[in-house]
GROMACS .gro file of C-alpha atoms in nm:
model
  475
    1MET     CA    1  -3.485 -11.524  -3.619
    2TYR     CA    2  -3.514 -11.152  -3.570
    3GLY     CA    3  -3.738 -11.201  -3.263
    4LEU     CA    4  -3.452 -11.386  -3.096
    5LYS     CA    5  -3.185 -11.134  -3.187
    6ARG     CA    6  -3.282 -10.862  -2.951
    7ALA     CA    7  -3.519 -10.852  -2.655
    8VAL     CA    8  -3.387 -10.539  -2.483
    9GLY     CA    9  -3.646 -10.264  -2.473
   10LEU     CA   10  -3.929 -10.483  -2.603
   11GLY     CA   11  -4.165 -10.375  -2.329
   12LEU     CA   12  -4.119 -10.014  -2.428
   13LEU     CA   13  -4.218 -10.084  -2.785
   14LEU     CA   14  -4.545 -10.271  -2.753
   15ALA     CA   15  -4.764  -9.962  -2.750
   16LEU     CA   16  -4.764  -9.618  -2.898
   17SER     CA   17  -4.680  -9.334  -2.667
   18GLY     CA   18  -4.958  -9.099  -2.562
   19THR     CA   19  -4.729  -8.799  -2.566
   20ALA     CA   20  -4.785  -8.690  -2.926
   21LEU     CA   21  -4.842  -8.320  -2.982
   22ALA     CA   22  -5.201  -8.202  -2.964
   23LYS     CA   23  -5.183  -8.072  -3.319
   24GLU     CA   24  -5.139  -8.428  -3.446
   25PRO     CA   25  -5.490  -8.561  -3.515
   26PRO     CA   26  -5.612  -8.847  -3.293
   27GLN     CA   27  -5.630  -9.157  -3.507
   28LYS     CA   28  -5.519  -9.513  -3.549
   29PRO     CA   29  -5.142  -9.576  -3.547
   30TRP     CA   30  -4.952  -9.426  -3.836
   31ASN     CA   31  -4.845  -9.645  -4.126
   32VAL     CA   32  -4.500  -9.585  -4.276
   33VAL     CA   33  -4.395  -9.611  -4.641
   34VAL     CA   34  -4.027  -9.553  -4.718
   35ILE     CA   35  -3.943  -9.529  -5.089
   36LEU     CA   36  -3.570  -9.553  -5.153
   37VAL     CA   37  -3.455  -9.498  -5.511
   38ASP     CA   38  -3.121  -9.620  -5.644
   39ASP     CA   39  -2.882  -9.364  -5.798
   40LEU     CA   40  -3.141  -9.085  -5.826
   41GLY     CA   41  -2.964  -8.750  -5.830
   42ALA     CA   42  -3.063  -8.445  -5.629
   43THR     CA   43  -3.191  -8.263  -5.938
   44ASP     CA   44  -3.347  -8.558  -6.121
   45LEU     CA   45  -3.703  -8.447  -6.036
   46GLY     CA   46  -3.924  -8.176  -6.173
   47CYS     CA   47  -3.963  -8.028  -5.825
   48THR     CA   48  -3.585  -8.009  -5.783
   49GLY     CA   49  -3.504  -7.843  -6.114
   50SER     CA   50  -3.509  -8.091  -6.401
   51ARG     CA   51  -3.637  -7.960  -6.734
   52PHE     CA   52  -3.621  -8.297  -6.907
   53TYR     CA   53  -3.740  -8.565  -6.667
   54GLU     CA   54  -4.114  -8.572  -6.594
   55THR     CA   55  -4.213  -8.659  -6.236
   56PRO     CA   56  -4.567  -8.525  -6.171
   57HIS     CA   57  -4.653  -8.780  -5.901
   58ILE     CA   58  -4.334  -8.725  -5.702
   59ASP     CA   59  -4.381  -8.351  -5.747
   60ARG     CA   60  -4.732  -8.388  -5.606
   61LEU     CA   61  -4.592  -8.575  -5.307
   62ALA     CA   62  -4.356  -8.283  -5.246
   63SER     CA   63  -4.645  -8.037  -5.273
   64GLN     CA   64  -4.827  -8.230  -5.002
   65GLY     CA   65  -4.534  -8.252  -4.761
   66MET     CA   66  -4.189  -8.109  -4.694
   67ARG     CA   67  -3.897  -8.108  -4.935
   68PHE     CA   68  -3.544  -8.079  -4.798
   69THR     CA   69  -3.307  -7.889  -5.026
   70GLN     CA   70  -2.998  -8.008  -4.839
   71GLY     CA   71  -3.077  -8.374  -4.792
   72TYR     CA   72  -2.787  -8.616  -4.792
   73ALA     CA   73  -2.716  -8.985  -4.833
   74ALA     CA   74  -2.497  -9.144  -4.569
   75CYS     CA   75  -2.256  -9.262  -4.837
   76THR     CA   76  -2.172  -9.199  -5.198
   77VAL     CA   77  -2.261  -9.561  -5.290
   78CYS     CA   78  -2.554  -9.787  -5.215
   79SER     CA   79  -2.496 -10.063  -4.955
   80PRO     CA   80  -2.362  -9.833  -4.680
   81THR     CA   81  -2.656  -9.594  -4.717
   82ARG     CA   82  -2.902  -9.883  -4.693
   83ALA     CA   83  -2.736 -10.004  -4.375
   84ALA     CA   84  -2.751  -9.651  -4.232
   85LEU     CA   85  -3.122  -9.622  -4.315
   86LEU     CA   86  -3.207  -9.941  -4.129
   87THR     CA   87  -2.986  -9.878  -3.825
   88GLY     CA   88  -2.955  -9.502  -3.783
   89LYS     CA   89  -2.577  -9.549  -3.770
   90TYR     CA   90  -2.294  -9.414  -3.980
   91PRO     CA   91  -2.149  -9.669  -4.223
   92ALA     CA   92  -1.808  -9.605  -4.066
   93ARG     CA   93  -1.938  -9.726  -3.730
   94LEU     CA   94  -2.083 -10.037  -3.893
   95HIS     CA   95  -1.760 -10.099  -4.089
   96LEU     CA   96  -1.984 -10.134  -4.396
   97THR     CA   97  -1.836  -9.866  -4.617
   98ASP     CA   98  -1.863  -9.975  -4.981
   99TRP     CA   99  -2.109 -10.133  -5.220
  100ILE     CA  100  -2.104 -10.509  -5.182
  101PRO     CA  101  -1.872 -10.672  -5.293
  102GLY     CA  102  -1.686 -10.352  -5.378
  103HIS     CA  103  -1.423 -10.254  -5.632
  104VAL     CA  104  -1.085 -10.429  -5.599
  105ARG     CA  105  -0.762 -10.255  -5.702
  106PRO     CA  106  -0.480 -10.476  -5.570
  107ARG     CA  107  -0.205 -10.255  -5.715
  108ALA     CA  108  -0.345  -9.921  -5.595
  109LYS     CA  109  -0.141  -9.688  -5.377
  110LEU     CA  110  -0.348  -9.770  -5.070
  111ARG     CA  111  -0.481 -10.099  -4.938
  112ILE     CA  112  -0.846 -10.082  -4.842
  113PRO     CA  113  -0.946 -10.208  -4.496
  114ASP     CA  114  -1.101 -10.548  -4.427
  115TRP     CA  115  -1.454 -10.411  -4.426
  116ARG     CA  116  -1.783 -10.587  -4.353
  117MET     CA  117  -1.989 -10.713  -4.648
  118TYR     CA  118  -2.317 -10.769  -4.462
  119LEU     CA  119  -2.552 -10.602  -4.215
  120PRO     CA  120  -2.483 -10.773  -3.880
  121LEU     CA  121  -2.775 -10.962  -3.729
  122GLU     CA  122  -2.688 -10.804  -3.395
  123GLU     CA  123  -2.804 -10.465  -3.521
  124LEU     CA  124  -3.157 -10.372  -3.416
  125THR     CA  125  -3.308 -10.258  -3.743
  126LEU     CA  126  -3.596 -10.017  -3.788
  127ALA     CA  127  -3.802 -10.309  -3.918
  128GLU     CA  128  -3.741 -10.502  -3.596
  129ARG     CA  129  -3.834 -10.203  -3.383
  130LEU     CA  130  -4.161 -10.160  -3.568
  131HIS     CA  131  -4.235 -10.533  -3.582
  132GLU     CA  132  -4.200 -10.551  -3.205
  133ALA     CA  133  -4.445 -10.261  -3.182
  134GLY     CA  134  -4.708 -10.458  -3.372
  135TYR     CA  135  -4.638 -10.350  -3.729
  136ALA     CA  136  -4.661 -10.572  -4.035
  137THR     CA  137  -4.330 -10.526  -4.216
  138ALA     CA  138  -4.231 -10.583  -4.577
  139HIS     CA  139  -3.918 -10.529  -4.781
  140VAL     CA  140  -3.986 -10.492  -5.153
  141GLY     CA  141  -3.705 -10.452  -5.404
  142LYS     CA  142  -3.330 -10.416  -5.368
  143TRP     CA  143  -3.160 -10.545  -5.051
  144HIS     CA  144  -2.783 -10.559  -5.124
  145LEU     CA  145  -2.678 -10.606  -4.761
  146GLY     CA  146  -2.523 -10.950  -4.761
  147ASP     CA  147  -2.575 -11.312  -4.854
  148PRO     CA  148  -2.887 -11.519  -4.765
  149PRO     CA  149  -2.816 -11.546  -4.387
  150TYR     CA  150  -2.846 -11.165  -4.375
  151PHE     CA  151  -3.153 -11.127  -4.596
  152PRO     CA  152  -3.458 -10.915  -4.491
  153GLN     CA  153  -3.648 -11.204  -4.333
  154HIS     CA  154  -3.367 -11.225  -4.075
  155GLN     CA  155  -3.365 -10.850  -4.016
  156GLY     CA  156  -3.721 -10.779  -3.902
  157PHE     CA  157  -3.926 -10.813  -4.219
  158ASP     CA  158  -4.225 -11.045  -4.244
  159LEU     CA  159  -4.190 -11.044  -4.622
  160ASN     CA  160  -3.895 -11.020  -4.857
  161ILE     CA  161  -4.009 -10.962  -5.213
  162GLY     CA  162  -3.733 -10.929  -5.470
  163GLY     CA  163  -3.448 -10.875  -5.227
  164THR     CA  164  -3.119 -11.057  -5.285
  165GLN     CA  165  -2.745 -11.005  -5.255
  166TRP     CA  166  -2.716 -10.838  -5.595
  167GLY     CA  167  -2.698 -10.463  -5.630
  168SER     CA  168  -2.846 -10.446  -5.978
  169PRO     CA  169  -3.080 -10.667  -6.180
  170GLY     CA  170  -2.953 -10.882  -6.462
  171SER     CA  171  -3.233 -10.721  -6.662
  172TYR     CA  172  -3.527 -10.491  -6.595
  173PHE     CA  173  -3.744 -10.719  -6.806
  174TRP     CA  174  -3.881 -11.061  -6.713
  175PRO     CA  175  -3.720 -11.297  -6.613
  176TYR     CA  176  -3.496 -11.021  -6.472
  177GLY     CA  177  -3.164 -11.184  -6.556
  178LYS     CA  178  -3.005 -11.524  -6.574
  179ALA     CA  179  -2.980 -11.781  -6.295
  180ASP     CA  180  -2.651 -11.648  -6.159
  181ARG     CA  181  -2.779 -11.289  -6.133
  182ARG     CA  182  -3.154 -11.237  -6.136
  183VAL     CA  183  -3.416 -11.076  -5.918
  184PRO     CA  184  -3.602 -11.362  -5.740
  185LEU     CA  185  -3.956 -11.300  -5.863
  186GLU     CA  186  -4.170 -11.581  -5.999
  187GLY     CA  187  -4.484 -11.592  -6.211
  188GLY     CA  188  -4.393 -11.311  -6.447
  189HIS     CA  189  -4.454 -11.278  -6.819
  190GLU     CA  190  -4.273 -11.161  -7.129
  191GLY     CA  191  -4.237 -10.785  -7.140
  192GLU     CA  192  -4.304 -10.740  -6.768
  193TYR     CA  193  -4.101 -10.446  -6.632
  194LEU     CA  194  -3.931 -10.475  -6.293
  195THR     CA  195  -4.039 -10.137  -6.156
  196ASP     CA  196  -4.402 -10.219  -6.241
  197ARG     CA  197  -4.386 -10.569  -6.094
  198LEU     CA  198  -4.236 -10.450  -5.766
  199THR     CA  199  -4.507 -10.185  -5.747
  200ASP     CA  200  -4.772 -10.453  -5.790
  201GLU     CA  201  -4.620 -10.644  -5.498
  202ALA     CA  202  -4.602 -10.333  -5.280
  203MET     CA  203  -4.968 -10.254  -5.350
  204LYS     CA  204  -5.067 -10.610  -5.257
  205PHE     CA  205  -4.891 -10.574  -4.922
  206ILE     CA  206  -5.063 -10.244  -4.847
  207THR     CA  207  -5.403 -10.386  -4.938
  208ALA     CA  208  -5.352 -10.703  -4.734
  209ASN     CA  209  -5.256 -10.501  -4.426
  210LYS     CA  210  -5.498 -10.210  -4.453
  211GLY     CA  211  -5.654 -10.301  -4.119
  212LYS     CA  212  -5.335 -10.290  -3.912
  213PRO     CA  213  -5.029 -10.065  -3.891
  214PHE     CA  214  -4.769 -10.149  -4.154
  215PHE     CA  215  -4.415 -10.056  -4.252
  216LEU     CA  216  -4.334 -10.083  -4.622
  217TYR     CA  217  -3.970 -10.043  -4.721
  218PHE     CA  218  -3.989 -10.011  -5.099
  219ALA     CA  219  -3.630 -10.007  -5.226
  220HIS     CA  220  -3.632  -9.970  -5.603
  221TYR     CA  221  -3.364 -10.123  -5.822
  222ALA     CA  222  -3.431  -9.829  -6.052
  223VAL     CA  223  -3.270  -9.613  -6.169
  224HIS     CA  224  -2.945  -9.810  -6.138
  225THR     CA  225  -2.782  -9.959  -6.445
  226PRO     CA  226  -2.838 -10.147  -6.670
  227LEU     CA  227  -3.012  -9.862  -6.848
  228GLN     CA  228  -3.329 -10.032  -6.973
  229ALA     CA  229  -3.677  -9.888  -7.012
  230LYS     CA  230  -4.006  -9.949  -7.188
  231GLU     CA  231  -3.969  -9.877  -7.559
  232GLN     CA  232  -4.271  -9.648  -7.583
  233LEU     CA  233  -4.132  -9.422  -7.311
  234VAL     CA  234  -3.785  -9.422  -7.465
  235ARG     CA  235  -3.932  -9.307  -7.797
  236TYR     CA  236  -4.126  -9.033  -7.617
  237TYR     CA  237  -3.810  -8.892  -7.459
  238GLU     CA  238  -3.608  -8.929  -7.778
  239LYS     CA  239  -3.866  -8.709  -7.948
  240LYS     CA  240  -3.869  -8.467  -7.656
  241LEU     CA  241  -3.489  -8.440  -7.665
  242ALA     CA  242  -3.484  -8.383  -8.041
  243GLU     CA  243  -3.746  -8.109  -8.014
  244ALA     CA  244  -3.564  -7.943  -7.725
  245ASN     CA  245  -3.237  -7.947  -7.917
  246ALA     CA  246  -3.409  -7.802  -8.223
  247ARG     CA  247  -3.540  -7.513  -8.012
  248GLY     CA  248  -3.203  -7.464  -7.846
  249ASP     CA  249  -3.343  -7.539  -7.501
  250ASN     CA  250  -3.096  -7.573  -7.216
  251LEU     CA  251  -3.155  -7.911  -7.048
  252ASN     CA  252  -2.857  -7.865  -6.815
  253GLY     CA  253  -2.687  -8.179  -6.939
  254GLN     CA  254  -2.979  -8.410  -6.866
  255GLN     CA  255  -3.023  -8.572  -7.206
  256CYS     CA  256  -3.041  -8.950  -7.179
  257PRO     CA  257  -3.381  -9.071  -7.309
  258VAL     CA  258  -3.349  -9.420  -7.157
  259TYR     CA  259  -3.268  -9.280  -6.813
  260ALA     CA  260  -3.555  -9.034  -6.846
  261ALA     CA  261  -3.787  -9.323  -6.931
  262MET     CA  262  -3.669  -9.515  -6.624
  263ILE     CA  263  -3.746  -9.212  -6.406
  264HIS     CA  264  -4.086  -9.187  -6.575
  265SER     CA  265  -4.167  -9.547  -6.473
  266LEU     CA  266  -4.041  -9.473  -6.123
  267ASP     CA  267  -4.273  -9.174  -6.102
  268GLN     CA  268  -4.566  -9.383  -6.221
  269SER     CA  269  -4.483  -9.631  -5.946
  270VAL     CA  270  -4.498  -9.359  -5.683
  271GLY     CA  271  -4.830  -9.245  -5.828
  272ARG     CA  272  -4.973  -9.595  -5.802
  273ILE     CA  273  -4.863  -9.627  -5.438
  274LEU     CA  274  -5.024  -9.293  -5.353
  275GLU     CA  275  -5.340  -9.391  -5.542
  276THR     CA  276  -5.358  -9.717  -5.347
  277LEU     CA  277  -5.337  -9.528  -5.019
  278ASP     CA  278  -5.611  -9.293  -5.142
  279SER     CA  279  -5.843  -9.572  -5.256
  280LEU     CA  280  -5.808  -9.757  -4.926
  281GLN     CA  281  -5.860  -9.434  -4.729
  282LEU     CA  282  -5.518  -9.471  -4.571
  283THR     CA  283  -5.361  -9.146  -4.689
  284GLU     CA  284  -5.445  -8.944  -4.380
  285ARG     CA  285  -5.272  -9.192  -4.151
  286THR     CA  286  -4.975  -9.293  -4.365
  287ILE     CA  287  -4.633  -9.125  -4.351
  288VAL     CA  288  -4.450  -9.136  -4.685
  289ILE     CA  289  -4.074  -9.079  -4.706
  290PHE     CA  290  -3.897  -9.052  -5.041
  291THR     CA  291  -3.519  -9.038  -5.089
  292SER     CA  292  -3.221  -9.187  -5.275
  293ASP     CA  293  -2.916  -9.392  -5.174
  294ASN     CA  294  -2.655  -9.167  -5.339
  295GLY     CA  295  -2.612  -8.900  -5.601
  296GLY     CA  296  -2.679  -8.938  -5.970
  297LEU     CA  297  -2.444  -9.134  -6.196
  298VAL     CA  298  -2.249  -8.906  -6.429
  299LEU     CA  299  -2.033  -9.169  -6.600
  300PRO     CA  300  -2.070  -9.186  -6.982
  301ALA     CA  301  -2.289  -9.497  -6.980
  302CYS     CA  302  -2.566  -9.359  -7.203
  303GLN     CA  303  -2.437  -9.395  -7.558
  304LYS     CA  304  -2.107  -9.243  -7.441
  305ARG     CA  305  -2.292  -8.955  -7.273
  306PRO     CA  306  -2.332  -8.898  -6.897
  307VAL     CA  307  -2.629  -9.083  -6.754
  308THR     CA  308  -2.748  -8.765  -6.582
  309HIS     CA  309  -2.620  -8.431  -6.460
  310ASN     CA  310  -2.648  -8.315  -6.100
  311ILE     CA  311  -2.741  -7.957  -6.183
  312GLY     CA  312  -2.544  -7.701  -5.986
  313LEU     CA  313  -2.343  -7.965  -5.801
  314ARG     CA  314  -1.999  -8.110  -5.861
  315ALA     CA  315  -1.944  -8.469  -5.979
  316GLY     CA  316  -2.173  -8.763  -5.898
  317LYS     CA  317  -2.205  -9.111  -5.754
  318GLY     CA  318  -1.883  -9.234  -5.591
  319SER     CA  319  -1.748  -8.883  -5.536
  320ALA     CA  320  -1.677  -8.688  -5.217
  321TYR     CA  321  -1.837  -8.382  -5.372
  322GLU     CA  322  -2.199  -8.272  -5.339
  323GLY     CA  323  -2.311  -8.445  -5.658
  324GLY     CA  324  -2.217  -8.776  -5.499
  325VAL     CA  325  -2.400  -8.737  -5.169
  326ARG     CA  326  -2.675  -8.472  -5.211
  327VAL     CA  327  -3.006  -8.649  -5.282
  328PRO     CA  328  -3.381  -8.579  -5.292
  329TRP     CA  329  -3.560  -8.587  -4.956
  330ILE     CA  330  -3.940  -8.559  -4.934
  331ILE     CA  331  -4.156  -8.640  -4.630
  332ARG     CA  332  -4.536  -8.628  -4.625
  333TRP     CA  333  -4.691  -8.637  -4.277
  334PRO     CA  334  -5.063  -8.564  -4.328
  335GLY     CA  335  -5.223  -8.321  -4.085
  336VAL     CA  336  -4.887  -8.237  -3.928
  337THR     CA  337  -4.642  -8.111  -4.189
  338ALA     CA  338  -4.752  -7.804  -4.382
  339PRO     CA  339  -4.818  -7.893  -4.748
  340GLY     CA  340  -4.563  -7.754  -4.990
  341SER     CA  341  -4.315  -7.661  -4.719
  342VAL     CA  342  -3.942  -7.647  -4.787
  343SER     CA  343  -3.657  -7.685  -4.540
  344HIS     CA  344  -3.298  -7.580  -4.600
  345GLN     CA  345  -3.165  -7.763  -4.294
  346PRO     CA  346  -2.918  -8.045  -4.366
  347ILE     CA  347  -3.047  -8.395  -4.295
  348MET     CA  348  -2.903  -8.739  -4.367
  349THR     CA  349  -3.006  -9.102  -4.407
  350ILE     CA  350  -2.904  -9.173  -4.045
  351ASP     CA  351  -3.186  -8.942  -3.932
  352LEU     CA  352  -3.463  -9.155  -4.080
  353TYR     CA  353  -3.463  -9.417  -3.802
  354PRO     CA  354  -3.499  -9.181  -3.503
  355THR     CA  355  -3.736  -8.957  -3.699
  356VAL     CA  356  -3.977  -9.242  -3.770
  357LEU     CA  357  -3.974  -9.350  -3.405
  358ASP     CA  358  -4.048  -8.992  -3.299
  359MET     CA  359  -4.327  -8.952  -3.554
  360LEU     CA  360  -4.489  -9.274  -3.434
  361GLY     CA  361  -4.453  -9.179  -3.068
  362LEU     CA  362  -4.243  -9.487  -2.998
  363ALA     CA  363  -4.008  -9.485  -2.703
  364ASP     CA  364  -3.641  -9.504  -2.788
  365ASP     CA  365  -3.434  -9.800  -2.674
  366PRO     CA  366  -3.143  -9.653  -2.475
  367SER     CA  367  -2.927  -9.957  -2.555
  368HIS     CA  368  -2.947  -9.878  -2.925
  369HIS     CA  369  -2.696  -9.617  -3.038
  370SER     CA  370  -2.817  -9.396  -3.317
  371ASP     CA  371  -2.591  -9.147  -3.488
  372GLY     CA  372  -2.895  -8.977  -3.637
  373ILE     CA  373  -3.135  -8.732  -3.478
  374SER     CA  374  -3.509  -8.686  -3.516
  375VAL     CA  375  -3.618  -8.413  -3.756
  376ALA     CA  376  -3.982  -8.449  -3.650
  377ASN     CA  377  -3.991  -8.103  -3.492
  378VAL     CA  378  -3.887  -7.951  -3.824
  379LEU     CA  379  -4.170  -8.143  -3.989
  380ARG     CA  380  -4.406  -8.010  -3.723
  381GLY     CA  381  -4.289  -7.656  -3.794
  382GLU     CA  382  -4.152  -7.622  -3.443
  383GLY     CA  383  -3.797  -7.501  -3.467
  384SER     CA  384  -3.466  -7.599  -3.619
  385LEU     CA  385  -3.222  -7.883  -3.575
  386PRO     CA  386  -2.942  -7.863  -3.319
  387ASP     CA  387  -2.599  -7.757  -3.435
  388ARG     CA  388  -2.408  -8.065  -3.551
  389ALA     CA  389  -2.156  -8.192  -3.800
  390LEU     CA  390  -2.230  -8.448  -4.071
  391PHE     CA  391  -1.968  -8.703  -4.175
  392TRP     CA  392  -1.880  -8.933  -4.465
  393HIS     CA  393  -1.612  -9.201  -4.477
  394TYR     CA  394  -1.520  -9.389  -4.793
  395PRO     CA  395  -1.183  -9.568  -4.757
  396HIS     CA  396  -1.218  -9.725  -5.102
  397TYR     CA  397  -1.154  -9.675  -5.472
  398HIS     CA  398  -1.456  -9.618  -5.692
  399PRO     CA  399  -1.477  -9.723  -6.059
  400GLY     CA  400  -1.559  -9.363  -6.144
  401GLY     CA  401  -1.215  -9.252  -6.030
  402ALA     CA  402  -1.268  -9.144  -5.668
  403THR     CA  403  -0.990  -9.232  -5.425
  404PRO     CA  404  -1.023  -9.299  -5.048
  405TYR     CA  405  -1.151  -9.000  -4.851
  406SER     CA  406  -1.333  -8.879  -4.542
  407ALA     CA  407  -1.539  -8.560  -4.521
  408VAL     CA  408  -1.722  -8.340  -4.273
  409ARG     CA  409  -1.981  -8.068  -4.312
  410HIS     CA  410  -2.045  -7.822  -4.029
  411GLY     CA  411  -2.266  -7.524  -4.097
  412ASP     CA  412  -2.183  -7.385  -4.439
  413TRP     CA  413  -1.835  -7.536  -4.439
  414LYS     CA  414  -1.724  -7.868  -4.583
  415TYR     CA  415  -1.380  -8.025  -4.551
  416ILE     CA  416  -1.264  -8.329  -4.749
  417HIS     CA  417  -0.952  -8.528  -4.663
  418PHE     CA  418  -0.800  -8.741  -4.939
  419TYR     CA  419  -0.580  -9.024  -4.815
  420GLU     CA  420  -0.363  -9.098  -5.120
  421ASP     CA  421  -0.169  -8.773  -5.098
  422ASN     CA  422  -0.284  -8.665  -4.750
  423HIS     CA  423  -0.429  -8.337  -4.869
  424GLY     CA  424  -0.748  -8.154  -4.777
  425GLU     CA  425  -0.997  -7.930  -4.954
  426LEU     CA  426  -1.221  -7.669  -4.793
  427TYR     CA  427  -1.543  -7.528  -4.939
  428ASN     CA  428  -1.813  -7.286  -4.833
  429LEU     CA  429  -2.131  -7.449  -4.961
  430LYS     CA  430  -2.346  -7.140  -4.910
  431ASP     CA  431  -2.130  -6.929  -5.140
  432ASP     CA  432  -2.004  -7.210  -5.360
  433PRO     CA  433  -2.238  -7.512  -5.379
  434GLN     CA  434  -2.049  -7.630  -5.688
  435GLU     CA  435  -1.729  -7.665  -5.479
  436SER     CA  436  -1.525  -7.481  -5.738
  437GLN     CA  437  -1.310  -7.274  -5.500
  438ASP     CA  438  -1.082  -7.463  -5.260
  439LEU     CA  439  -1.041  -7.225  -4.964
  440THR     CA  440  -0.778  -7.422  -4.771
  441ASP     CA  441  -0.502  -7.166  -4.829
  442ARG     CA  442  -0.732  -6.871  -4.764
  443PHE     CA  443  -0.878  -7.011  -4.440
  444PRO     CA  444  -0.612  -7.245  -4.299
  445GLN     CA  445  -0.747  -7.222  -3.944
  446LYS     CA  446  -1.096  -7.330  -4.053
  447ALA     CA  447  -0.945  -7.620  -4.249
  448ALA     CA  448  -0.739  -7.727  -3.948
  449GLN     CA  449  -1.041  -7.698  -3.719
  450LEU     CA  450  -1.260  -7.917  -3.939
  451ARG     CA  451  -0.980  -8.168  -3.992
  452ALA     CA  452  -0.951  -8.202  -3.614
  453VAL     CA  453  -1.328  -8.252  -3.586
  454LEU     CA  454  -1.310  -8.517  -3.857
  455GLU     CA  455  -1.017  -8.701  -3.699
  456LYS     CA  456  -1.190  -8.704  -3.360
  457TRP     CA  457  -1.504  -8.851  -3.514
  458LEU     CA  458  -1.308  -9.118  -3.701
  459LYS     CA  459  -1.166  -9.236  -3.369
  460GLU     CA  460  -1.503  -9.221  -3.193
  461VAL     CA  461  -1.669  -9.451  -3.447
  462ASP     CA  462  -1.362  -9.675  -3.481
  463ALA     CA  463  -1.347  -9.606  -3.852
  464GLN     CA  464  -1.133  -9.838  -4.063
  465LEU     CA  465  -0.863  -9.650  -4.252
  466PRO     CA  466  -0.673  -9.733  -4.569
  467THR     CA  467  -0.306  -9.823  -4.529
  468PRO     CA  468   0.000  -9.813  -4.756
  469ASN     CA  469  -0.006 -10.095  -5.009
  470PRO     CA  470   0.321 -10.293  -5.031
  471ASP     CA  471   0.209 -10.419  -5.373
  472TYR     CA  472   0.159 -10.071  -5.513
  473GLN     CA  473   0.245 -10.031  -5.880
  474PRO     CA  474   0.202  -9.684  -6.035
  475GLU     CA  475  -0.008  -9.688  -6.348
   0.00000   0.00000   0.00000
């Protein structure tokens, strides 16, 4: 179906451009592996500051590529970020602004807009662009972008392994839930763990396509709830936590053994993918991108304790604050990006699409509007990104307590507009990354300036706004 959806620009995409920089080694076309983790916080890795979670393989990936300290998700919840990754467009432009099917509060102060609960087939996805350019394409893991008519096989992917409409598995252990909510994987066995099984499937795809360019979109269900992990790993982290507490170690609020064990399995998965690339001699021509769909979950879902803590950042998943949208970003581009490099330039999920096209030397389709920009020159070590603002729009209520908001970041400044009481908050992220000091009264002109920028953008993307609810009943 995807081949019939869009023919514009096909001729431009059938071959790789010959305009790549001379410093990029001549070779076969690049392969692309995108690893998207669910609910992984910005500081949930060893290389980003965790003292409790162990992530040696992901840390090694960072040491071999570039880590972005100010990487963002396009939304504070999952489905919108996934849509942004595949289209390069803001969720507000797509009218896909909440996790599917969302959180309903019929008596809330505001009525949420009639938003879209699927990724439109009319959108030209990154998978379609690469498929048209001769790439084998596979989606492995979580999809969460609509019902069966909108599944990966209709959006540019040759294979859909494990993708369905659900945002979380019924269980992380075989058979992965009951009939009304399970991950569609067959041929498993008792005790089989979902992260491991999906990794097996991803490795099979890489091996089967080692002789041609491939695009693997590996979207983990982990580390989303339900919190379930392999018992041996849970016991390991229970012991580690007990020993740390006995010594009086400061773990910065990261103290959930089950969550730590889930991250451990995730890290092992990344290690197995990297090992597969090594064993097939594909490492030197495979781009690996690692990121998360939103910030870490801080709700007390781990034996009445927070699942994780986004160290040095305020709040978590669902929130307008940095803990809800700041996420890990690691890109390894062998022979091009300096190993162990670190960038402090802000990037976002919307940038992945144009960046991949640029890295592959593929011509852009002028009929496709992308809100993102390529960060390939930063990866090449050739300058900085152009001055721009980054935006978020969440006209919804989140189970964690967040109310409808829109936000903008420009330079060091961030402005958040909350719709329930029509008030704004202003922060300087350079001086106050924890967003503890609202500077609206101190810098009213800056607040007004950023609010104007935000309002202009909302109109440009035709953002859907919440409206007064005639059925409102105060709690």
